[in-house]
Tab-separated table of C-alpha atoms in Angstrom:
chain	number	residue	atom	x	y	z
A	1	MET	CA	-18.918	22.547	-8.438
A	2	PRO	CA	-19.290	19.976	-11.250
A	3	LYS	CA	-19.384	16.330	-10.259
A	4	LEU	CA	-18.486	14.970	-13.713
A	5	SER	CA	-15.865	16.464	-16.034
A	6	ILE	CA	-15.908	15.163	-19.622
A	7	ILE	CA	-12.504	15.617	-21.280
A	8	VAL	CA	-12.312	15.415	-25.082
A	9	PRO	CA	-8.828	15.434	-26.652
A	10	VAL	CA	-8.733	16.409	-30.314
A	11	ARG	CA	-6.399	16.943	-33.232
A	12	ASP	CA	-7.944	17.599	-36.630
A	13	HIS	CA	-11.312	15.913	-36.085
A	14	ALA	CA	-13.607	18.882	-36.710
A	15	ALA	CA	-16.492	16.979	-38.319
A	16	GLU	CA	-16.428	14.164	-35.774
A	17	LEU	CA	-15.972	16.587	-32.877
A	18	GLU	CA	-19.156	18.420	-33.801
A	19	LEU	CA	-21.131	15.172	-33.610
A	20	CYS	CA	-19.323	14.208	-30.392
A	21	LEU	CA	-20.201	17.483	-28.657
A	22	GLN	CA	-23.801	17.369	-29.877
A	23	ALA	CA	-24.176	13.924	-28.305
A	24	ILE	CA	-22.549	15.066	-25.054
A	25	ARG	CA	-24.826	18.109	-24.892
A	26	ALA	CA	-27.919	15.942	-25.430
A	27	SER	CA	-26.807	13.394	-22.846
A	28	ALA	CA	-25.937	16.081	-20.264
A	29	GLN	CA	-29.274	17.855	-20.609
A	30	GLY	CA	-30.775	18.305	-17.153
A	31	HIS	CA	-27.473	17.557	-15.386
A	32	ASP	CA	-26.040	20.813	-14.062
A	33	GLU	CA	-23.164	18.966	-12.359
A	34	VAL	CA	-21.408	18.281	-15.689
A	35	GLU	CA	-18.609	20.265	-17.351
A	36	VAL	CA	-17.038	19.618	-20.758
A	37	LEU	CA	-13.491	20.495	-21.795
A	38	VAL	CA	-11.926	20.087	-25.239
A	39	VAL	CA	-8.146	19.658	-25.163
A	40	ASP	CA	-6.532	20.612	-28.455
A	41	THR	CA	-3.153	19.229	-29.513
A	42	GLY	CA	-2.412	21.313	-32.576
A	43	SER	CA	-5.511	21.171	-34.781
A	44	THR	CA	-5.460	23.057	-38.074
A	45	ASP	CA	-8.811	21.958	-39.524
A	46	GLY	CA	-11.320	24.063	-37.584
A	47	SER	CA	-11.693	21.812	-34.533
A	48	LEU	CA	-11.092	24.791	-32.231
A	49	GLU	CA	-13.878	26.769	-33.913
A	50	VAL	CA	-16.268	23.832	-33.541
A	51	ALA	CA	-15.594	23.657	-29.792
A	52	ARG	CA	-15.848	27.411	-29.250
A	53	GLN	CA	-19.045	27.725	-31.259
A	54	ALA	CA	-20.506	25.043	-29.004
A	55	GLY	CA	-19.570	27.127	-25.967
A	56	ILE	CA	-17.039	24.585	-24.740
A	57	GLU	CA	-13.902	25.576	-22.843
A	58	VAL	CA	-10.789	24.786	-24.892
A	59	VAL	CA	-7.473	23.818	-23.316
A	60	ASP	CA	-4.451	24.338	-25.594
A	61	ALA	CA	-2.061	21.531	-24.682
A	62	GLY	CA	0.375	22.057	-27.540
A	63	ARG	CA	1.506	19.298	-29.848
A	64	VAL	CA	1.573	16.482	-27.292
A	65	THR	CA	0.403	12.875	-27.131
A	66	ALA	CA	-3.233	12.079	-26.443
A	67	ALA	CA	-2.160	10.774	-23.037
A	68	ALA	CA	-0.559	14.120	-22.151
A	69	ALA	CA	-3.629	15.929	-23.488
A	70	ARG	CA	-5.915	13.925	-21.233
A	71	ASN	CA	-3.678	14.713	-18.264
A	72	ALA	CA	-3.821	18.423	-19.159
A	73	GLY	CA	-7.601	18.258	-19.253
A	74	ALA	CA	-7.694	16.471	-15.911
A	75	ARG	CA	-5.568	19.196	-14.330
A	76	ARG	CA	-8.008	21.876	-15.537
A	77	ALA	CA	-11.142	19.847	-14.692
A	78	GLN	CA	-13.050	20.422	-11.473
A	79	GLY	CA	-15.175	17.280	-11.252
A	80	ASP	CA	-14.885	14.442	-8.763
A	81	LEU	CA	-15.301	12.041	-11.682
A	82	LEU	CA	-13.167	12.336	-14.814
A	83	ALA	CA	-14.641	11.045	-18.060
A	84	PHE	CA	-12.497	10.630	-21.165
A	85	VAL	CA	-14.337	10.622	-24.493
A	86	ASP	CA	-12.483	10.786	-27.806
A	87	ALA	CA	-13.450	13.348	-30.439
A	88	ASP	CA	-14.619	10.614	-32.829
A	89	ILE	CA	-16.914	9.018	-30.244
A	90	VAL	CA	-20.688	9.573	-30.073
A	91	ILE	CA	-22.126	8.679	-26.675
A	92	ALA	CA	-25.635	7.362	-26.002
A	93	PRO	CA	-28.378	9.684	-24.666
A	94	SER	CA	-28.300	7.974	-21.253
A	95	TRP	CA	-24.498	8.029	-21.024
A	96	VAL	CA	-24.124	10.927	-18.557
A	97	ALA	CA	-26.786	9.547	-16.201
A	98	VAL	CA	-25.045	6.166	-16.197
A	99	ALA	CA	-21.615	7.760	-15.703
A	100	LEU	CA	-22.874	9.701	-12.685
A	101	SER	CA	-24.312	6.573	-11.083
A	102	ALA	CA	-21.885	3.849	-12.178
A	103	LEU	CA	-19.233	4.687	-9.587
A	104	GLU	CA	-21.614	4.897	-6.635
A	105	VAL	CA	-20.229	1.483	-5.714
A	106	MET	CA	-17.250	2.740	-3.760
A	107	ASP	CA	-14.863	-0.134	-4.493
A	108	ILE	CA	-15.036	0.502	-8.253
A	109	ALA	CA	-12.252	2.850	-9.372
A	110	ALA	CA	-13.086	3.204	-13.072
A	111	THR	CA	-15.623	2.036	-15.613
A	112	GLY	CA	-16.302	2.122	-19.343
A	113	THR	CA	-16.989	-0.163	-22.267
A	114	ARG	CA	-15.930	-0.823	-25.876
A	115	PRO	CA	-17.507	1.227	-28.673
A	116	PHE	CA	-19.765	-0.053	-31.442
A	117	ALA	CA	-19.272	0.472	-35.161
A	118	PRO	CA	-21.400	3.281	-36.678
A	119	GLN	CA	-24.745	2.502	-38.288
A	120	ASP	CA	-23.414	3.335	-41.747
A	121	ALA	CA	-20.344	1.129	-41.258
A	122	ASN	CA	-19.043	-0.787	-44.260
A	123	TRP	CA	-17.956	-4.422	-44.108
A	124	VAL	CA	-14.437	-3.595	-42.896
A	125	GLN	CA	-15.711	-1.483	-39.990
A	126	ASN	CA	-18.295	-4.087	-39.045
A	127	THR	CA	-15.635	-6.790	-39.158
A	128	VAL	CA	-13.216	-4.728	-37.045
A	129	GLY	CA	-16.074	-4.390	-34.566
A	130	LEU	CA	-16.042	-8.166	-34.098
A	131	MET	CA	-12.726	-7.788	-32.256
A	132	ARG	CA	-14.479	-5.871	-29.463
A	133	SER	CA	-16.539	-7.720	-26.902
A	134	HIS	CA	-19.844	-6.212	-25.761
A	135	PRO	CA	-21.171	-7.833	-22.589
A	136	GLU	CA	-24.880	-7.746	-21.849
A	137	SER	CA	-24.310	-6.969	-18.167
A	138	CYS	CA	-21.607	-5.493	-15.950
A	139	ARG	CA	-18.454	-7.525	-15.438
A	140	PRO	CA	-14.914	-6.982	-14.139
A	141	ALA	CA	-12.639	-5.442	-16.773
A	142	ARG	CA	-8.953	-6.145	-17.396
A	143	TRP	CA	-8.556	-2.841	-19.187
A	144	LEU	CA	-10.673	0.136	-20.201
A	145	SER	CA	-10.438	2.130	-23.413
A	146	SER	CA	-9.539	5.787	-22.923
A	147	CYS	CA	-11.918	6.674	-25.749
A	148	ASN	CA	-14.862	5.956	-23.436
A	149	CYS	CA	-14.257	5.681	-19.712
A	150	VAL	CA	-14.868	7.299	-16.314
A	151	ILE	CA	-12.442	7.253	-13.390
A	152	ARG	CA	-12.497	8.697	-9.893
A	153	ARG	CA	-10.375	11.815	-9.765
A	154	GLU	CA	-8.693	10.815	-6.505
A	155	VAL	CA	-7.661	7.484	-8.027
A	156	PHE	CA	-6.446	9.102	-11.248
A	157	GLU	CA	-4.282	11.535	-9.290
A	158	ARG	CA	-3.016	8.870	-6.901
A	159	VAL	CA	-1.587	6.741	-9.721
A	160	GLY	CA	-0.238	9.725	-11.664
A	161	GLY	CA	-2.687	9.705	-14.586
A	162	PHE	CA	-1.784	8.513	-18.068
A	163	ASP	CA	1.835	7.913	-19.011
A	164	PRO	CA	2.502	10.740	-21.530
A	165	SER	CA	5.367	8.828	-23.149
A	166	TYR	CA	2.858	6.477	-24.803
A	167	THR	CA	1.654	7.498	-28.240
A	168	THR	CA	-1.090	4.884	-28.031
A	169	CYS	CA	-2.128	2.024	-25.726
A	170	GLU	CA	-1.857	4.460	-22.807
A	171	ASP	CA	-5.259	3.235	-21.661
A	172	THR	CA	-4.051	-0.356	-21.397
A	173	GLU	CA	-0.961	0.765	-19.487
A	174	LEU	CA	-3.045	2.816	-17.035
A	175	SER	CA	-5.531	-0.030	-16.578
A	176	PHE	CA	-2.778	-2.530	-15.814
A	177	ARG	CA	-1.200	-0.058	-13.388
A	178	LEU	CA	-4.532	0.454	-11.619
A	179	ARG	CA	-5.084	-3.272	-11.271
A	180	ARG	CA	-1.551	-3.846	-9.961
A	181	GLN	CA	-2.330	-1.337	-7.220
A	182	GLY	CA	-5.484	-3.183	-6.254
A	183	PHE	CA	-8.137	-0.999	-7.939
A	184	ARG	CA	-11.199	-2.595	-9.524
A	185	LEU	CA	-12.312	-1.823	-13.086
A	186	LEU	CA	-15.848	-2.404	-14.348
A	187	ASP	CA	-17.083	-3.019	-17.883
A	188	GLU	CA	-20.417	-1.153	-17.928
A	189	PRO	CA	-22.345	-1.832	-21.172
A	190	ARG	CA	-24.809	0.992	-20.467
A	191	LEU	CA	-21.991	3.458	-21.229
A	192	ALA	CA	-22.703	2.722	-24.873
A	193	CYS	CA	-21.060	4.719	-27.643
A	194	VAL	CA	-20.228	4.605	-31.345
A	195	HIS	CA	-16.724	4.954	-32.786
A	196	LEU	CA	-16.705	7.013	-35.974
A	197	GLY	CA	-12.989	6.494	-36.521
A	198	ASP	CA	-12.763	2.796	-37.314
A	199	PRO	CA	-10.833	2.277	-40.579
A	200	ARG	CA	-12.978	1.690	-43.661
A	201	THR	CA	-10.371	-0.206	-45.689
A	202	LEU	CA	-7.924	-3.059	-45.160
A	203	ARG	CA	-5.142	-0.539	-45.768
A	204	GLY	CA	-6.578	1.532	-42.930
A	205	VAL	CA	-6.626	-1.489	-40.622
A	206	PHE	CA	-3.020	-2.235	-41.512
A	207	LEU	CA	-1.817	1.345	-40.921
A	208	SER	CA	-3.706	1.849	-37.660
A	209	GLU	CA	-2.330	-1.370	-36.165
A	210	LEU	CA	1.154	-0.591	-37.472
A	211	TRP	CA	0.881	2.608	-35.425
A	212	ARG	CA	-0.398	0.821	-32.307
A	213	GLY	CA	1.890	-2.168	-32.428
A	214	ARG	CA	5.068	-0.815	-30.837
A	215	ASP	CA	3.332	0.663	-27.760
A	216	ASN	CA	1.250	-2.491	-27.451
A	217	LEU	CA	4.524	-4.382	-27.140
A	218	ARG	CA	5.751	-1.850	-24.552
A	219	VAL	CA	2.673	-2.472	-22.411
A	220	THR	CA	3.090	-6.231	-22.406
A	221	VAL	CA	6.656	-6.095	-21.077
A	222	GLN	CA	5.454	-4.214	-17.990
A	223	PRO	CA	4.733	-6.199	-14.809
A	224	GLY	CA	1.475	-8.049	-15.288
A	225	GLU	CA	-0.269	-11.338	-15.882
A	226	LEU	CA	1.221	-14.203	-17.885
A	227	ARG	CA	-1.485	-13.880	-20.548
A	228	ASP	CA	-0.297	-10.329	-21.215
A	229	LYS	CA	3.271	-11.528	-21.693
A	230	ILE	CA	2.113	-14.189	-24.132
A	231	SER	CA	0.091	-11.584	-26.033
A	232	GLY	CA	3.209	-9.461	-26.362
A	233	LEU	CA	5.306	-12.370	-27.582
A	234	VAL	CA	2.947	-13.293	-30.416
A	235	PRO	CA	3.883	-10.391	-32.768
A	236	VAL	CA	7.579	-11.054	-32.140
A	237	ILE	CA	7.180	-14.735	-33.010
A	238	GLU	CA	5.063	-13.861	-36.048
A	239	LEU	CA	7.735	-11.450	-37.297
A	240	ALA	CA	10.341	-14.199	-36.946
A	241	ALA	CA	8.051	-16.573	-38.837
A	242	MET	CA	7.525	-14.019	-41.606
A	243	ALA	CA	11.288	-13.666	-41.938
A	244	ALA	CA	11.620	-17.464	-41.997
A	245	CYS	CA	9.279	-17.540	-45.008
A	246	LEU	CA	12.293	-16.269	-46.955
A	247	ALA	CA	14.586	-19.045	-45.703
A	248	PRO	CA	16.369	-21.174	-48.342
A	249	ALA	CA	15.090	-24.442	-46.874
A	250	PRO	CA	11.622	-25.331	-48.302
A	251	ARG	CA	10.588	-27.141	-45.113
A	252	VAL	CA	11.349	-24.059	-43.020
A	253	ARG	CA	9.438	-21.846	-45.430
A	254	ARG	CA	6.393	-24.119	-45.353
A	255	SER	CA	6.427	-24.382	-41.565
A	256	ALA	CA	6.803	-20.631	-41.145
A	257	ALA	CA	4.016	-19.882	-43.612
A	258	ALA	CA	1.753	-22.432	-41.908
A	259	PHE	CA	2.354	-20.733	-38.566
A	260	VAL	CA	1.517	-17.261	-39.884
A	261	ILE	CA	-1.610	-18.542	-41.652
A	262	GLY	CA	-2.583	-20.416	-38.503
A	263	MET	CA	-2.320	-17.269	-36.358
A	264	ILE	CA	-4.449	-15.354	-38.841
A	265	GLY	CA	-7.006	-18.180	-38.780
A	266	LEU	CA	-7.004	-18.172	-34.975
A	267	ARG	CA	-7.641	-14.432	-34.893
A	268	ALA	CA	-10.511	-14.801	-37.372
A	269	TRP	CA	-11.985	-17.699	-35.363
A	270	ARG	CA	-11.953	-15.599	-32.202
A	271	MET	CA	-13.720	-12.798	-34.058
A	272	LEU	CA	-16.415	-15.152	-35.327
A	273	SER	CA	-16.966	-17.222	-32.187
A	274	GLY	CA	-19.431	-14.782	-30.596
A	275	GLY	CA	-22.458	-16.252	-32.383
A	276	ALA	CA	-23.575	-18.513	-35.220
A	277	SER	CA	-24.705	-15.566	-37.360
A	278	ARG	CA	-21.163	-14.213	-37.449
A	279	TRP	CA	-19.854	-17.050	-39.584
A	280	ARG	CA	-21.373	-15.409	-42.658
A	281	GLN	CA	-18.606	-12.834	-42.197
A	282	ALA	CA	-15.830	-15.447	-42.342
A	283	PRO	CA	-14.186	-14.224	-45.589
A	284	GLY	CA	-14.040	-10.652	-44.322
A	285	ALA	CA	-12.819	-11.790	-40.922
A	286	LEU	CA	-9.899	-13.611	-42.531
A	287	LEU	CA	-8.926	-10.512	-44.522
A	288	VAL	CA	-9.142	-8.175	-41.516
A	289	ALA	CA	-7.346	-10.694	-39.305
A	290	GLY	CA	-4.595	-10.946	-41.901
A	291	ALA	CA	-4.098	-7.180	-42.045
A	292	TYR	CA	-4.163	-7.019	-38.246
A	293	GLU	CA	-1.684	-9.816	-37.547
A	294	LEU	CA	0.778	-8.812	-40.261
A	295	SER	CA	0.808	-5.155	-39.199
A	296	ARG	CA	1.227	-5.993	-35.507
A	297	ALA	CA	4.197	-8.192	-36.396
A	298	LEU	CA	5.828	-5.586	-38.649
A	299	ALA	CA	5.305	-2.932	-35.958
A	300	VAL	CA	7.896	-4.730	-33.832
A	301	ALA	CA	10.565	-3.635	-36.316
A	302	LEU	CA	8.873	-0.635	-37.989
A	303	PRO	CA	7.476	1.864	-35.461
A	304	ALA	CA	4.993	4.172	-37.176
A	305	PRO	CA	4.457	7.884	-36.345
A	306	TYR	CA	1.046	9.475	-35.774
A	307	ARG	CA	0.791	10.647	-39.385
A	308	VAL	CA	0.498	6.968	-40.358
A	309	ARG	CA	-2.518	6.701	-38.066
A	310	GLN	CA	-3.972	9.805	-39.696
A	311	ARG	CA	-3.778	8.117	-43.106
A	312	SER	CA	-5.826	5.196	-41.766
A	313	ARG	CA	-8.818	7.365	-40.866
A	314	PRO	CA	-12.079	7.095	-42.786
């Protein structure tokens, strides 16, 4: 009986999936208690062949959301621990060993950490990476990314798994739901991984956040902390300010533009505040922050389908 089940949802990520499965195989070497399942959601690019050639069991979930695909994988999985790794994620060699030991502390329900940019990342990908914090040691987590996390099966089943109605941000919704029910989440930096799917252009940043924005707003209106409510209000206020930039009154236009520019500057400052060496990336941070803030605001009024996310891929 496997102790750890690694579930990899995929749709048209054949090249990345091959690298993902190679890394999982290397990390799982010597661990007989590990199973791997690939959950396909309608791939047409050879992703199924990549999984089958690697000897991996494939679950055909149909054309469903990633959240529903992860739930389908969890239903088929046999492990006591459920790990969710996206097809464009490459885990570290020690990842499986850490995953098997990280939840030995019984009051921890789930663990994971944010991915790093790839080694061949361009300036946009490296700048996007500044938005993700990477602690040097374990710490409590407010939310865990479903691209790289491990959760106890009994906990996952008790809370009902991921909400399949979410196209994205389902990980944030599940994390908030876990915390509301009293479960502890742990940010474990040893579960290191690389994200191959970060956008390589400002257009890609804009499109990917346009896709995420509406479900991000949905998450923030759920019961939760005040800081989450404020986070959800920001794109709404920014959209109103962007509209006010077209107002006939010059004073209103100037004030609205100053607010939008100020929010972009605040985002860039937060990206750069992790260390003195980051300030060399200030111009790029302002550009990425601008694409991010504007797309999140527009997403309030312009929900984007998954094909928009596909166009943002490297």
